[in-house]
Amino acid sequence: MRRFELHHLHQSEPDTAISILKTHTSLSISELKAAVSKGALWHEKGKSVQRLRRVKKQINSEETLHFYYDEKVLSQVSPEAKLIDDCGHYSVWFKPNGMLSQGSKWSDHCTITRWAQTHLPDDRACFLVHRLDRATSGIILVAHTKSATKSFGKLFERHDLTKCYQAIVHLPNVLQPNIHPIGGHQSTNSASFVVNTEVDGKSAHSEFSWIASDKENRLAKYQICIKTGRKHQIRKHAASLDMPIVGDRLYGLEASDNKLDKEKLNAQPDMQLCAVKLGFTCPITGEEKHYQLTEEMTPDLTAISNKLR
């Protein structure tokens, strides 16, 4: 797989970006156009450095092109996001497992913002307001103006909203009745508890509420509402209880089990963590907004039990 960087300071007569790239790389025109469309090219002019997609853009003397080509990255295919609500200044989406929240210098074609930009009318600008891990699915908000980005950014910084997730977890060998009801899928048992363990030295608050259990396969489904948004907060809190999230290759059983070879690891389920609820007072209109995924879009305990059996 080819991988290289090109940093070219243009010092001659104005020329198009595609012509300059063709002169200074061994790639074909079609390969260059595909890479540029996927976000591999950056244009530096003065103090401004921006991603450039227009291959016929005129590049003047003393302007610089930064081209990041990674064949492996560019060959990746993004899963499809689903539009939940288009509110003009912002939109709400279902981000599937495997889709990125944010791009890199190498590309942005597998990100929710790029997906939104290419699938909404009017070619609107798209700005990231908050993040979901690549392996986490669920509700995510994308802003379409700088003012909306700033307003929603403050909302998330203040944690002035409702954020709830659902997760399927592995149960520990020793069950605690107040935390791990084991009556089966249809049990009427209930348990809720709060985890306040710090994450990276900062306060973190996660409220776990039991939904269902599979005693035979030692699995359970929980809803987790968070009042803070620390990096990997839910994943770390679940692991700290000896009930890591199924499919978590960083903090879960898949990360600690040395017996899992690469083939078996790839056969494991995707991480079973999904952002299922998002509620807030719109900072633009003052409207109360409440979004919740349908049951079929949330982690399926029965399906995961069957896969792991």
PDB file of C-alpha atoms in Angstrom:
ATOM      1  CA  MET A   1       0.000   0.000   0.000  1.00  0.00           C
ATOM      2  CA  ARG A   2       1.447   3.346  -1.051  1.00  0.00           C
ATOM      3  CA  ARG A   3       1.801   6.047   1.594  1.00  0.00           C
ATOM      4  CA  PHE A   4       3.622   9.359   1.288  1.00  0.00           C
ATOM      5  CA  GLU A   5       3.430  13.087   1.976  1.00  0.00           C
ATOM      6  CA  LEU A   6       4.092  15.942  -0.414  1.00  0.00           C
ATOM      7  CA  HIS A   7       4.723  19.506   0.793  1.00  0.00           C
ATOM      8  CA  HIS A   8       5.168  21.766  -2.202  1.00  0.00           C
ATOM      9  CA  LEU A   9       5.846  25.511  -2.027  1.00  0.00           C
ATOM     10  CA  HIS A  10       4.800  26.845  -5.406  1.00  0.00           C
ATOM     11  CA  GLN A  11       7.291  29.406  -6.686  1.00  0.00           C
ATOM     12  CA  SER A  12       6.415  29.898 -10.332  1.00  0.00           C
ATOM     13  CA  GLU A  13       3.529  31.093 -12.470  1.00  0.00           C
ATOM     14  CA  PRO A  14       0.011  30.306 -11.215  1.00  0.00           C
ATOM     15  CA  ASP A  15      -1.061  26.749 -11.960  1.00  0.00           C
ATOM     16  CA  THR A  16      -3.916  24.429 -11.021  1.00  0.00           C
ATOM     17  CA  ALA A  17      -3.670  22.150  -8.016  1.00  0.00           C
ATOM     18  CA  ILE A  18      -4.161  19.031 -10.141  1.00  0.00           C
ATOM     19  CA  SER A  19      -1.383  20.050 -12.529  1.00  0.00           C
ATOM     20  CA  ILE A  20       1.045  20.642  -9.685  1.00  0.00           C
ATOM     21  CA  LEU A  21       0.197  17.305  -8.077  1.00  0.00           C
ATOM     22  CA  LYS A  22       0.578  15.477 -11.388  1.00  0.00           C
ATOM     23  CA  THR A  23       4.033  17.009 -11.859  1.00  0.00           C
ATOM     24  CA  HIS A  24       5.291  16.122  -8.399  1.00  0.00           C
ATOM     25  CA  THR A  25       3.774  12.662  -7.862  1.00  0.00           C
ATOM     26  CA  SER A  26       3.590   9.423  -9.828  1.00  0.00           C
ATOM     27  CA  LEU A  27      -0.166   9.119  -9.382  1.00  0.00           C
ATOM     28  CA  SER A  28      -2.606   9.164 -12.276  1.00  0.00           C
ATOM     29  CA  ILE A  29      -5.136  11.954 -12.732  1.00  0.00           C
ATOM     30  CA  SER A  30      -7.965   9.668 -11.589  1.00  0.00           C
ATOM     31  CA  GLU A  31      -6.022   8.617  -8.463  1.00  0.00           C
ATOM     32  CA  LEU A  32      -5.299  12.253  -7.641  1.00  0.00           C
ATOM     33  CA  LYS A  33      -8.913  13.348  -8.115  1.00  0.00           C
ATOM     34  CA  ALA A  34     -10.176  10.504  -5.931  1.00  0.00           C
ATOM     35  CA  ALA A  35      -7.701  11.345  -3.152  1.00  0.00           C
ATOM     36  CA  VAL A  36      -8.512  15.055  -3.273  1.00  0.00           C
ATOM     37  CA  SER A  37     -12.252  14.381  -3.143  1.00  0.00           C
ATOM     38  CA  LYS A  38     -11.674  12.312  -0.004  1.00  0.00           C
ATOM     39  CA  GLY A  39      -9.844  15.124   1.757  1.00  0.00           C
ATOM     40  CA  ALA A  40      -6.148  14.340   1.230  1.00  0.00           C
ATOM     41  CA  LEU A  41      -5.158  17.815  -0.034  1.00  0.00           C
ATOM     42  CA  TRP A  42      -4.580  20.992   1.998  1.00  0.00           C
ATOM     43  CA  HIS A  43      -3.936  24.534   0.733  1.00  0.00           C
ATOM     44  CA  GLU A  44      -1.751  26.924   2.721  1.00  0.00           C
ATOM     45  CA  LYS A  45      -2.081  30.607   1.919  1.00  0.00           C
ATOM     46  CA  GLY A  46      -0.525  33.024   4.365  1.00  0.00           C
ATOM     47  CA  LYS A  47      -1.637  31.929   7.840  1.00  0.00           C
ATOM     48  CA  SER A  48      -4.617  29.999   6.510  1.00  0.00           C
ATOM     49  CA  VAL A  49      -4.454  26.231   5.974  1.00  0.00           C
ATOM     50  CA  GLN A  50      -7.632  24.619   4.674  1.00  0.00           C
ATOM     51  CA  ARG A  51      -8.657  21.348   3.111  1.00  0.00           C
ATOM     52  CA  LEU A  52      -8.970  21.754  -0.661  1.00  0.00           C
ATOM     53  CA  ARG A  53     -11.236  19.694  -2.914  1.00  0.00           C
ATOM     54  CA  ARG A  54     -11.242  21.817  -6.087  1.00  0.00           C
ATOM     55  CA  VAL A  55      -8.585  20.248  -8.266  1.00  0.00           C
ATOM     56  CA  LYS A  56      -8.722  23.181 -10.702  1.00  0.00           C
ATOM     57  CA  LYS A  57      -8.104  25.736  -7.957  1.00  0.00           C
ATOM     58  CA  GLN A  58      -5.422  28.206  -9.074  1.00  0.00           C
ATOM     59  CA  ILE A  59      -2.342  28.068  -6.867  1.00  0.00           C
ATOM     60  CA  ASN A  60      -0.266  31.242  -6.875  1.00  0.00           C
ATOM     61  CA  SER A  61       3.405  31.756  -6.147  1.00  0.00           C
ATOM     62  CA  GLU A  62       4.366  31.415  -2.447  1.00  0.00           C
ATOM     63  CA  GLU A  63       1.328  29.275  -1.724  1.00  0.00           C
ATOM     64  CA  THR A  64       1.841  25.714  -0.472  1.00  0.00           C
ATOM     65  CA  LEU A  65       0.072  22.437  -1.173  1.00  0.00           C
ATOM     66  CA  HIS A  66       0.161  19.675   1.438  1.00  0.00           C
ATOM     67  CA  PHE A  67      -0.828  16.293   0.029  1.00  0.00           C
ATOM     68  CA  TYR A  68      -1.224  13.255   2.306  1.00  0.00           C
ATOM     69  CA  TYR A  69      -1.641  10.024   0.393  1.00  0.00           C
ATOM     70  CA  ASP A  70      -2.375   6.777   2.207  1.00  0.00           C
ATOM     71  CA  GLU A  71      -3.826   4.119  -0.060  1.00  0.00           C
ATOM     72  CA  LYS A  72      -5.057   2.072   2.893  1.00  0.00           C
ATOM     73  CA  VAL A  73      -6.901   5.003   4.465  1.00  0.00           C
ATOM     74  CA  LEU A  74      -8.367   6.179   1.166  1.00  0.00           C
ATOM     75  CA  SER A  75      -9.652   2.682   0.332  1.00  0.00           C
ATOM     76  CA  GLN A  76     -11.779   2.553   3.479  1.00  0.00           C
ATOM     77  CA  VAL A  77     -15.531   2.638   2.914  1.00  0.00           C
ATOM     78  CA  SER A  78     -17.792   4.454   5.320  1.00  0.00           C
ATOM     79  CA  PRO A  79     -20.977   2.818   6.638  1.00  0.00           C
ATOM     80  CA  GLU A  80     -24.153   4.800   6.022  1.00  0.00           C
ATOM     81  CA  ALA A  81     -25.418   7.338   8.531  1.00  0.00           C
ATOM     82  CA  LYS A  82     -29.162   8.025   8.860  1.00  0.00           C
ATOM     83  CA  LEU A  83     -30.723  11.463   9.097  1.00  0.00           C
ATOM     84  CA  ILE A  84     -32.969  11.808  12.148  1.00  0.00           C
ATOM     85  CA  ASP A  85     -33.859  15.515  11.914  1.00  0.00           C
ATOM     86  CA  ASP A  86     -32.829  18.456   9.727  1.00  0.00           C
ATOM     87  CA  CYS A  87     -33.294  21.712  11.628  1.00  0.00           C
ATOM     88  CA  GLY A  88     -31.518  23.998   9.169  1.00  0.00           C
ATOM     89  CA  HIS A  89     -28.853  25.441  11.471  1.00  0.00           C
ATOM     90  CA  TYR A  90     -28.075  21.921  12.656  1.00  0.00           C
ATOM     91  CA  SER A  91     -29.004  18.329  11.918  1.00  0.00           C
ATOM     92  CA  VAL A  92     -29.281  15.189  14.038  1.00  0.00           C
ATOM     93  CA  TRP A  93     -27.975  11.855  12.772  1.00  0.00           C
ATOM     94  CA  PHE A  94     -27.592   8.208  13.658  1.00  0.00           C
ATOM     95  CA  LYS A  95     -23.857   7.493  13.387  1.00  0.00           C
ATOM     96  CA  PRO A  96     -23.151   3.802  12.796  1.00  0.00           C
ATOM     97  CA  ASN A  97     -20.313   1.837  14.326  1.00  0.00           C
ATOM     98  CA  GLY A  98     -17.193   2.328  12.207  1.00  0.00           C
ATOM     99  CA  MET A  99     -17.900   5.910  11.137  1.00  0.00           C
ATOM    100  CA  LEU A 100     -15.539   8.593  12.414  1.00  0.00           C
ATOM    101  CA  SER A 101     -16.608  11.775  14.138  1.00  0.00           C
ATOM    102  CA  GLN A 102     -13.537  13.665  12.987  1.00  0.00           C
ATOM    103  CA  GLY A 103     -11.152  13.308  10.067  1.00  0.00           C
ATOM    104  CA  SER A 104      -7.365  13.500   9.928  1.00  0.00           C
ATOM    105  CA  LYS A 105      -4.875  15.157   7.621  1.00  0.00           C
ATOM    106  CA  TRP A 106      -5.061  12.010   5.472  1.00  0.00           C
ATOM    107  CA  SER A 107      -8.798  12.107   4.745  1.00  0.00           C
ATOM    108  CA  ASP A 108     -12.270  12.931   6.030  1.00  0.00           C
ATOM    109  CA  HIS A 109     -14.417  10.793   3.728  1.00  0.00           C
ATOM    110  CA  CYS A 110     -15.445   8.381   6.513  1.00  0.00           C
ATOM    111  CA  THR A 111     -16.632  11.092   8.915  1.00  0.00           C
ATOM    112  CA  ILE A 112     -20.156  12.048   9.942  1.00  0.00           C
ATOM    113  CA  THR A 113     -19.528  15.689   8.942  1.00  0.00           C
ATOM    114  CA  ARG A 114     -18.495  14.752   5.409  1.00  0.00           C
ATOM    115  CA  TRP A 115     -21.431  12.355   5.141  1.00  0.00           C
ATOM    116  CA  ALA A 116     -23.807  15.116   6.221  1.00  0.00           C
ATOM    117  CA  GLN A 117     -22.296  17.601   3.797  1.00  0.00           C
ATOM    118  CA  THR A 118     -22.687  15.256   0.842  1.00  0.00           C
ATOM    119  CA  HIS A 119     -26.187  14.037   1.747  1.00  0.00           C
ATOM    120  CA  LEU A 120     -27.935  17.257   2.754  1.00  0.00           C
ATOM    121  CA  PRO A 121     -29.261  19.777   0.216  1.00  0.00           C
ATOM    122  CA  ASP A 122     -27.544  23.113  -0.430  1.00  0.00           C
ATOM    123  CA  ASP A 123     -23.989  21.830   0.228  1.00  0.00           C
ATOM    124  CA  ARG A 124     -24.081  23.258   3.741  1.00  0.00           C
ATOM    125  CA  ALA A 125     -20.987  23.718   5.865  1.00  0.00           C
ATOM    126  CA  CYS A 126     -20.709  21.054   8.560  1.00  0.00           C
ATOM    127  CA  PHE A 127     -19.083  21.508  11.951  1.00  0.00           C
ATOM    128  CA  LEU A 128     -18.537  18.941  14.667  1.00  0.00           C
ATOM    129  CA  VAL A 129     -20.139  19.841  18.007  1.00  0.00           C
ATOM    130  CA  HIS A 130     -19.453  16.679  20.032  1.00  0.00           C
ATOM    131  CA  ARG A 131     -17.862  13.296  19.412  1.00  0.00           C
ATOM    132  CA  LEU A 132     -18.693   9.629  19.530  1.00  0.00           C
ATOM    133  CA  ASP A 133     -15.877   7.088  19.405  1.00  0.00           C
ATOM    134  CA  ARG A 134     -15.486   5.342  16.077  1.00  0.00           C
ATOM    135  CA  ALA A 135     -16.707   2.099  17.642  1.00  0.00           C
ATOM    136  CA  THR A 136     -19.708   3.782  19.303  1.00  0.00           C
ATOM    137  CA  SER A 137     -22.957   4.162  17.397  1.00  0.00           C
ATOM    138  CA  GLY A 138     -25.890   6.453  18.051  1.00  0.00           C
ATOM    139  CA  ILE A 139     -27.250   9.983  18.023  1.00  0.00           C
ATOM    140  CA  ILE A 140     -24.871  12.783  17.056  1.00  0.00           C
ATOM    141  CA  LEU A 141     -25.484  16.452  16.267  1.00  0.00           C
ATOM    142  CA  VAL A 142     -23.842  18.356  13.390  1.00  0.00           C
ATOM    143  CA  ALA A 143     -23.935  22.173  13.198  1.00  0.00           C
ATOM    144  CA  HIS A 144     -24.151  24.064   9.900  1.00  0.00           C
ATOM    145  CA  THR A 145     -23.184  27.602  10.898  1.00  0.00           C
ATOM    146  CA  LYS A 146     -20.352  28.923  13.044  1.00  0.00           C
ATOM    147  CA  SER A 147     -22.825  30.611  15.380  1.00  0.00           C
ATOM    148  CA  ALA A 148     -24.729  27.328  15.872  1.00  0.00           C
ATOM    149  CA  THR A 149     -21.437  25.529  16.506  1.00  0.00           C
ATOM    150  CA  LYS A 150     -20.521  28.045  19.188  1.00  0.00           C
ATOM    151  CA  SER A 151     -23.961  27.935  20.826  1.00  0.00           C
ATOM    152  CA  PHE A 152     -24.152  24.154  20.925  1.00  0.00           C
ATOM    153  CA  GLY A 153     -20.524  23.962  22.013  1.00  0.00           C
ATOM    154  CA  LYS A 154     -21.381  25.963  25.130  1.00  0.00           C
ATOM    155  CA  LEU A 155     -24.378  23.716  25.753  1.00  0.00           C
ATOM    156  CA  PHE A 156     -22.202  20.613  25.726  1.00  0.00           C
ATOM    157  CA  GLU A 157     -19.470  22.273  27.793  1.00  0.00           C
ATOM    158  CA  ARG A 158     -22.020  23.085  30.504  1.00  0.00           C
ATOM    159  CA  HIS A 159     -23.480  19.548  30.255  1.00  0.00           C
ATOM    160  CA  ASP A 160     -26.850  21.311  30.021  1.00  0.00           C
ATOM    161  CA  LEU A 161     -28.522  18.424  28.213  1.00  0.00           C
ATOM    162  CA  THR A 162     -29.570  14.809  28.558  1.00  0.00           C
ATOM    163  CA  LYS A 163     -27.297  12.105  27.151  1.00  0.00           C
ATOM    164  CA  CYS A 164     -28.120   8.429  27.589  1.00  0.00           C
ATOM    165  CA  TYR A 165     -26.513   5.332  26.154  1.00  0.00           C
ATOM    166  CA  GLN A 166     -27.281   1.619  26.096  1.00  0.00           C
ATOM    167  CA  ALA A 167     -24.608  -1.032  26.402  1.00  0.00           C
ATOM    168  CA  ILE A 168     -24.360  -4.808  26.492  1.00  0.00           C
ATOM    169  CA  VAL A 169     -21.777  -5.901  29.047  1.00  0.00           C
ATOM    170  CA  HIS A 170     -20.072  -9.068  30.191  1.00  0.00           C
ATOM    171  CA  LEU A 171     -21.078 -10.023  33.722  1.00  0.00           C
ATOM    172  CA  PRO A 172     -18.395 -10.836  36.325  1.00  0.00           C
ATOM    173  CA  ASN A 173     -18.007 -14.244  37.942  1.00  0.00           C
ATOM    174  CA  VAL A 174     -19.253 -12.887  41.249  1.00  0.00           C
ATOM    175  CA  LEU A 175     -22.557 -11.068  40.873  1.00  0.00           C
ATOM    176  CA  GLN A 176     -23.749  -8.312  43.181  1.00  0.00           C
ATOM    177  CA  PRO A 177     -27.579  -8.511  43.496  1.00  0.00           C
ATOM    178  CA  ASN A 178     -27.974  -4.724  43.747  1.00  0.00           C
ATOM    179  CA  ILE A 179     -26.058  -4.277  40.493  1.00  0.00           C
ATOM    180  CA  HIS A 180     -26.562  -7.477  38.491  1.00  0.00           C
ATOM    181  CA  PRO A 181     -30.163  -8.777  38.381  1.00  0.00           C
ATOM    182  CA  ILE A 182     -30.076 -12.234  36.777  1.00  0.00           C
ATOM    183  CA  GLY A 183     -33.712 -13.109  36.220  1.00  0.00           C
ATOM    184  CA  GLY A 184     -33.347 -13.442  32.429  1.00  0.00           C
ATOM    185  CA  HIS A 185     -34.510 -11.342  29.505  1.00  0.00           C
ATOM    186  CA  GLN A 186     -38.031 -10.754  30.817  1.00  0.00           C
ATOM    187  CA  SER A 187     -37.158 -10.358  34.488  1.00  0.00           C
ATOM    188  CA  THR A 188     -38.996  -7.708  36.462  1.00  0.00           C
ATOM    189  CA  ASN A 189     -35.913  -7.223  38.633  1.00  0.00           C
ATOM    190  CA  SER A 190     -34.431  -3.750  38.504  1.00  0.00           C
ATOM    191  CA  ALA A 191     -31.205  -2.177  39.619  1.00  0.00           C
ATOM    192  CA  SER A 192     -29.699   1.246  39.246  1.00  0.00           C
ATOM    193  CA  PHE A 193     -26.509   2.677  40.641  1.00  0.00           C
ATOM    194  CA  VAL A 194     -24.094   5.556  40.139  1.00  0.00           C
ATOM    195  CA  VAL A 195     -20.377   5.410  39.361  1.00  0.00           C
ATOM    196  CA  ASN A 196     -18.392   8.502  40.378  1.00  0.00           C
ATOM    197  CA  THR A 197     -14.885   7.177  39.769  1.00  0.00           C
ATOM    198  CA  GLU A 198     -12.618   9.876  38.350  1.00  0.00           C
ATOM    199  CA  VAL A 199     -11.516   9.555  34.724  1.00  0.00           C
ATOM    200  CA  ASP A 200      -8.048  10.894  33.943  1.00  0.00           C
ATOM    201  CA  GLY A 201      -8.044  12.794  37.224  1.00  0.00           C
ATOM    202  CA  LYS A 202     -11.339  14.550  36.513  1.00  0.00           C
ATOM    203  CA  SER A 203     -14.768  14.038  38.059  1.00  0.00           C
ATOM    204  CA  ALA A 204     -17.034  11.681  36.114  1.00  0.00           C
ATOM    205  CA  HIS A 205     -20.649  10.713  36.790  1.00  0.00           C
ATOM    206  CA  SER A 206     -22.407   7.747  35.161  1.00  0.00           C
ATOM    207  CA  GLU A 207     -25.850   6.454  36.136  1.00  0.00           C
ATOM    208  CA  PHE A 208     -26.402   2.778  35.255  1.00  0.00           C
ATOM    209  CA  SER A 209     -29.922   1.333  34.995  1.00  0.00           C
ATOM    210  CA  TRP A 210     -30.453  -2.384  34.347  1.00  0.00           C
ATOM    211  CA  ILE A 211     -32.643  -3.363  31.380  1.00  0.00           C
ATOM    212  CA  ALA A 212     -32.246  -7.127  30.912  1.00  0.00           C
ATOM    213  CA  SER A 213     -29.897 -10.068  31.532  1.00  0.00           C
ATOM    214  CA  ASP A 214     -28.879 -13.326  29.892  1.00  0.00           C
ATOM    215  CA  LYS A 215     -27.764 -15.494  32.806  1.00  0.00           C
ATOM    216  CA  GLU A 216     -26.633 -18.408  30.643  1.00  0.00           C
ATOM    217  CA  ASN A 217     -24.187 -16.310  28.623  1.00  0.00           C
ATOM    218  CA  ARG A 218     -23.393 -13.925  31.483  1.00  0.00           C
ATOM    219  CA  LEU A 219     -24.467 -10.839  29.599  1.00  0.00           C
ATOM    220  CA  ALA A 220     -26.598  -7.869  30.579  1.00  0.00           C
ATOM    221  CA  LYS A 221     -28.004  -4.760  28.949  1.00  0.00           C
ATOM    222  CA  TYR A 222     -27.877  -1.418  30.747  1.00  0.00           C
ATOM    223  CA  GLN A 223     -28.879   2.151  30.079  1.00  0.00           C
ATOM    224  CA  ILE A 224     -26.227   4.658  31.148  1.00  0.00           C
ATOM    225  CA  CYS A 225     -26.937   8.353  31.501  1.00  0.00           C
ATOM    226  CA  ILE A 226     -23.935  10.633  31.915  1.00  0.00           C
ATOM    227  CA  LYS A 227     -23.637  14.083  33.429  1.00  0.00           C
ATOM    228  CA  THR A 228     -20.012  14.489  32.388  1.00  0.00           C
ATOM    229  CA  GLY A 229     -18.354  13.678  29.098  1.00  0.00           C
ATOM    230  CA  ARG A 230     -14.866  12.415  29.852  1.00  0.00           C
ATOM    231  CA  LYS A 231     -12.993  10.481  27.185  1.00  0.00           C
ATOM    232  CA  HIS A 232     -14.087   6.814  27.213  1.00  0.00           C
ATOM    233  CA  GLN A 233     -16.006   7.513  30.428  1.00  0.00           C
ATOM    234  CA  ILE A 234     -18.653   4.795  30.098  1.00  0.00           C
ATOM    235  CA  ARG A 235     -16.170   2.239  28.813  1.00  0.00           C
ATOM    236  CA  LYS A 236     -13.810   2.881  31.734  1.00  0.00           C
ATOM    237  CA  HIS A 237     -16.581   2.920  34.323  1.00  0.00           C
ATOM    238  CA  ALA A 238     -18.038  -0.353  33.044  1.00  0.00           C
ATOM    239  CA  ALA A 239     -14.611  -2.004  33.027  1.00  0.00           C
ATOM    240  CA  SER A 240     -13.940  -0.771  36.574  1.00  0.00           C
ATOM    241  CA  LEU A 241     -17.011  -2.756  37.704  1.00  0.00           C
ATOM    242  CA  ASP A 242     -15.623  -5.925  36.089  1.00  0.00           C
ATOM    243  CA  MET A 243     -18.432  -5.746  33.513  1.00  0.00           C
ATOM    244  CA  PRO A 244     -16.686  -4.502  30.360  1.00  0.00           C
ATOM    245  CA  ILE A 245     -18.680  -3.661  27.268  1.00  0.00           C
ATOM    246  CA  VAL A 246     -18.959  -6.437  24.698  1.00  0.00           C
ATOM    247  CA  GLY A 247     -16.681  -5.767  21.740  1.00  0.00           C
ATOM    248  CA  ASP A 248     -14.557  -3.156  23.542  1.00  0.00           C
ATOM    249  CA  ARG A 249     -11.100  -3.896  22.169  1.00  0.00           C
ATOM    250  CA  LEU A 250      -9.450  -1.315  24.425  1.00  0.00           C
ATOM    251  CA  TYR A 251     -10.913  -1.966  27.877  1.00  0.00           C
ATOM    252  CA  GLY A 252     -12.885  -5.182  27.391  1.00  0.00           C
ATOM    253  CA  LEU A 253     -12.268  -8.911  27.446  1.00  0.00           C
ATOM    254  CA  GLU A 254     -11.076  -8.716  23.860  1.00  0.00           C
ATOM    255  CA  ALA A 255      -8.208  -6.487  25.006  1.00  0.00           C
ATOM    256  CA  SER A 256      -7.174  -8.690  27.939  1.00  0.00           C
ATOM    257  CA  ASP A 257      -7.654 -12.168  26.476  1.00  0.00           C
ATOM    258  CA  ASN A 258      -4.297 -13.170  25.005  1.00  0.00           C
ATOM    259  CA  LYS A 259      -5.845 -16.392  23.703  1.00  0.00           C
ATOM    260  CA  LEU A 260      -7.834 -14.505  21.086  1.00  0.00           C
ATOM    261  CA  ASP A 261      -5.874 -14.637  17.836  1.00  0.00           C
ATOM    262  CA  LYS A 262      -6.410 -12.035  15.111  1.00  0.00           C
ATOM    263  CA  GLU A 263      -8.976 -14.139  13.261  1.00  0.00           C
ATOM    264  CA  LYS A 264     -11.066 -14.751  16.392  1.00  0.00           C
ATOM    265  CA  LEU A 265     -10.730 -11.101  17.421  1.00  0.00           C
ATOM    266  CA  ASN A 266     -12.087  -9.937  14.077  1.00  0.00           C
ATOM    267  CA  ALA A 267     -15.017 -12.333  14.516  1.00  0.00           C
ATOM    268  CA  GLN A 268     -16.039 -10.675  17.789  1.00  0.00           C
ATOM    269  CA  PRO A 269     -19.090  -8.361  17.732  1.00  0.00           C
ATOM    270  CA  ASP A 270     -18.725  -4.637  17.207  1.00  0.00           C
ATOM    271  CA  MET A 271     -18.626  -2.664  20.439  1.00  0.00           C
ATOM    272  CA  GLN A 272     -22.114  -2.754  21.955  1.00  0.00           C
ATOM    273  CA  LEU A 273     -22.334   0.870  23.070  1.00  0.00           C
ATOM    274  CA  CYS A 274     -24.910   3.192  21.531  1.00  0.00           C
ATOM    275  CA  ALA A 275     -26.001   6.780  22.251  1.00  0.00           C
ATOM    276  CA  VAL A 276     -29.772   6.305  22.394  1.00  0.00           C
ATOM    277  CA  LYS A 277     -31.119   9.595  23.829  1.00  0.00           C
ATOM    278  CA  LEU A 278     -30.260  13.258  23.395  1.00  0.00           C
ATOM    279  CA  GLY A 279     -32.338  16.048  24.890  1.00  0.00           C
ATOM    280  CA  PHE A 280     -31.717  19.792  25.120  1.00  0.00           C
ATOM    281  CA  THR A 281     -33.201  23.249  24.913  1.00  0.00           C
ATOM    282  CA  CYS A 282     -32.276  24.522  21.455  1.00  0.00           C
ATOM    283  CA  PRO A 283     -29.959  27.534  21.964  1.00  0.00           C
ATOM    284  CA  ILE A 284     -31.210  29.022  18.689  1.00  0.00           C
ATOM    285  CA  THR A 285     -35.011  28.727  18.955  1.00  0.00           C
ATOM    286  CA  GLY A 286     -35.567  27.918  22.624  1.00  0.00           C
ATOM    287  CA  GLU A 287     -37.502  24.767  21.670  1.00  0.00           C
ATOM    288  CA  GLU A 288     -37.303  21.641  23.801  1.00  0.00           C
ATOM    289  CA  LYS A 289     -35.787  18.871  21.711  1.00  0.00           C
ATOM    290  CA  HIS A 290     -35.858  15.183  22.615  1.00  0.00           C
ATOM    291  CA  TYR A 291     -34.422  12.495  20.367  1.00  0.00           C
ATOM    292  CA  GLN A 292     -34.583   8.769  21.098  1.00  0.00           C
ATOM    293  CA  LEU A 293     -33.662   5.806  18.933  1.00  0.00           C
ATOM    294  CA  THR A 294     -36.220   3.151  18.143  1.00  0.00           C
ATOM    295  CA  GLU A 295     -35.720  -0.199  19.853  1.00  0.00           C
ATOM    296  CA  GLU A 296     -34.442  -1.898  16.714  1.00  0.00           C
ATOM    297  CA  MET A 297     -31.604   0.644  16.478  1.00  0.00           C
ATOM    298  CA  THR A 298     -30.310  -0.106  19.990  1.00  0.00           C
ATOM    299  CA  PRO A 299     -27.956  -2.972  20.974  1.00  0.00           C
ATOM    300  CA  ASP A 300     -29.730  -6.336  20.646  1.00  0.00           C
ATOM    301  CA  LEU A 301     -29.043  -8.585  23.640  1.00  0.00           C
ATOM    302  CA  THR A 302     -30.608 -11.665  22.039  1.00  0.00           C
ATOM    303  CA  ALA A 303     -28.586 -11.299  18.839  1.00  0.00           C
ATOM    304  CA  ILE A 304     -25.327 -10.809  20.728  1.00  0.00           C
ATOM    305  CA  SER A 305     -26.082 -13.756  23.006  1.00  0.00           C
ATOM    306  CA  ASN A 306     -26.621 -15.975  19.970  1.00  0.00           C
ATOM    307  CA  LYS A 307     -23.399 -14.771  18.365  1.00  0.00           C
ATOM    308  CA  LEU A 308     -21.289 -15.356  21.452  1.00  0.00           C
ATOM    309  CA  ARG A 309     -22.912 -18.673  22.407  1.00  0.00           C
TER     310      ARG A 309
END
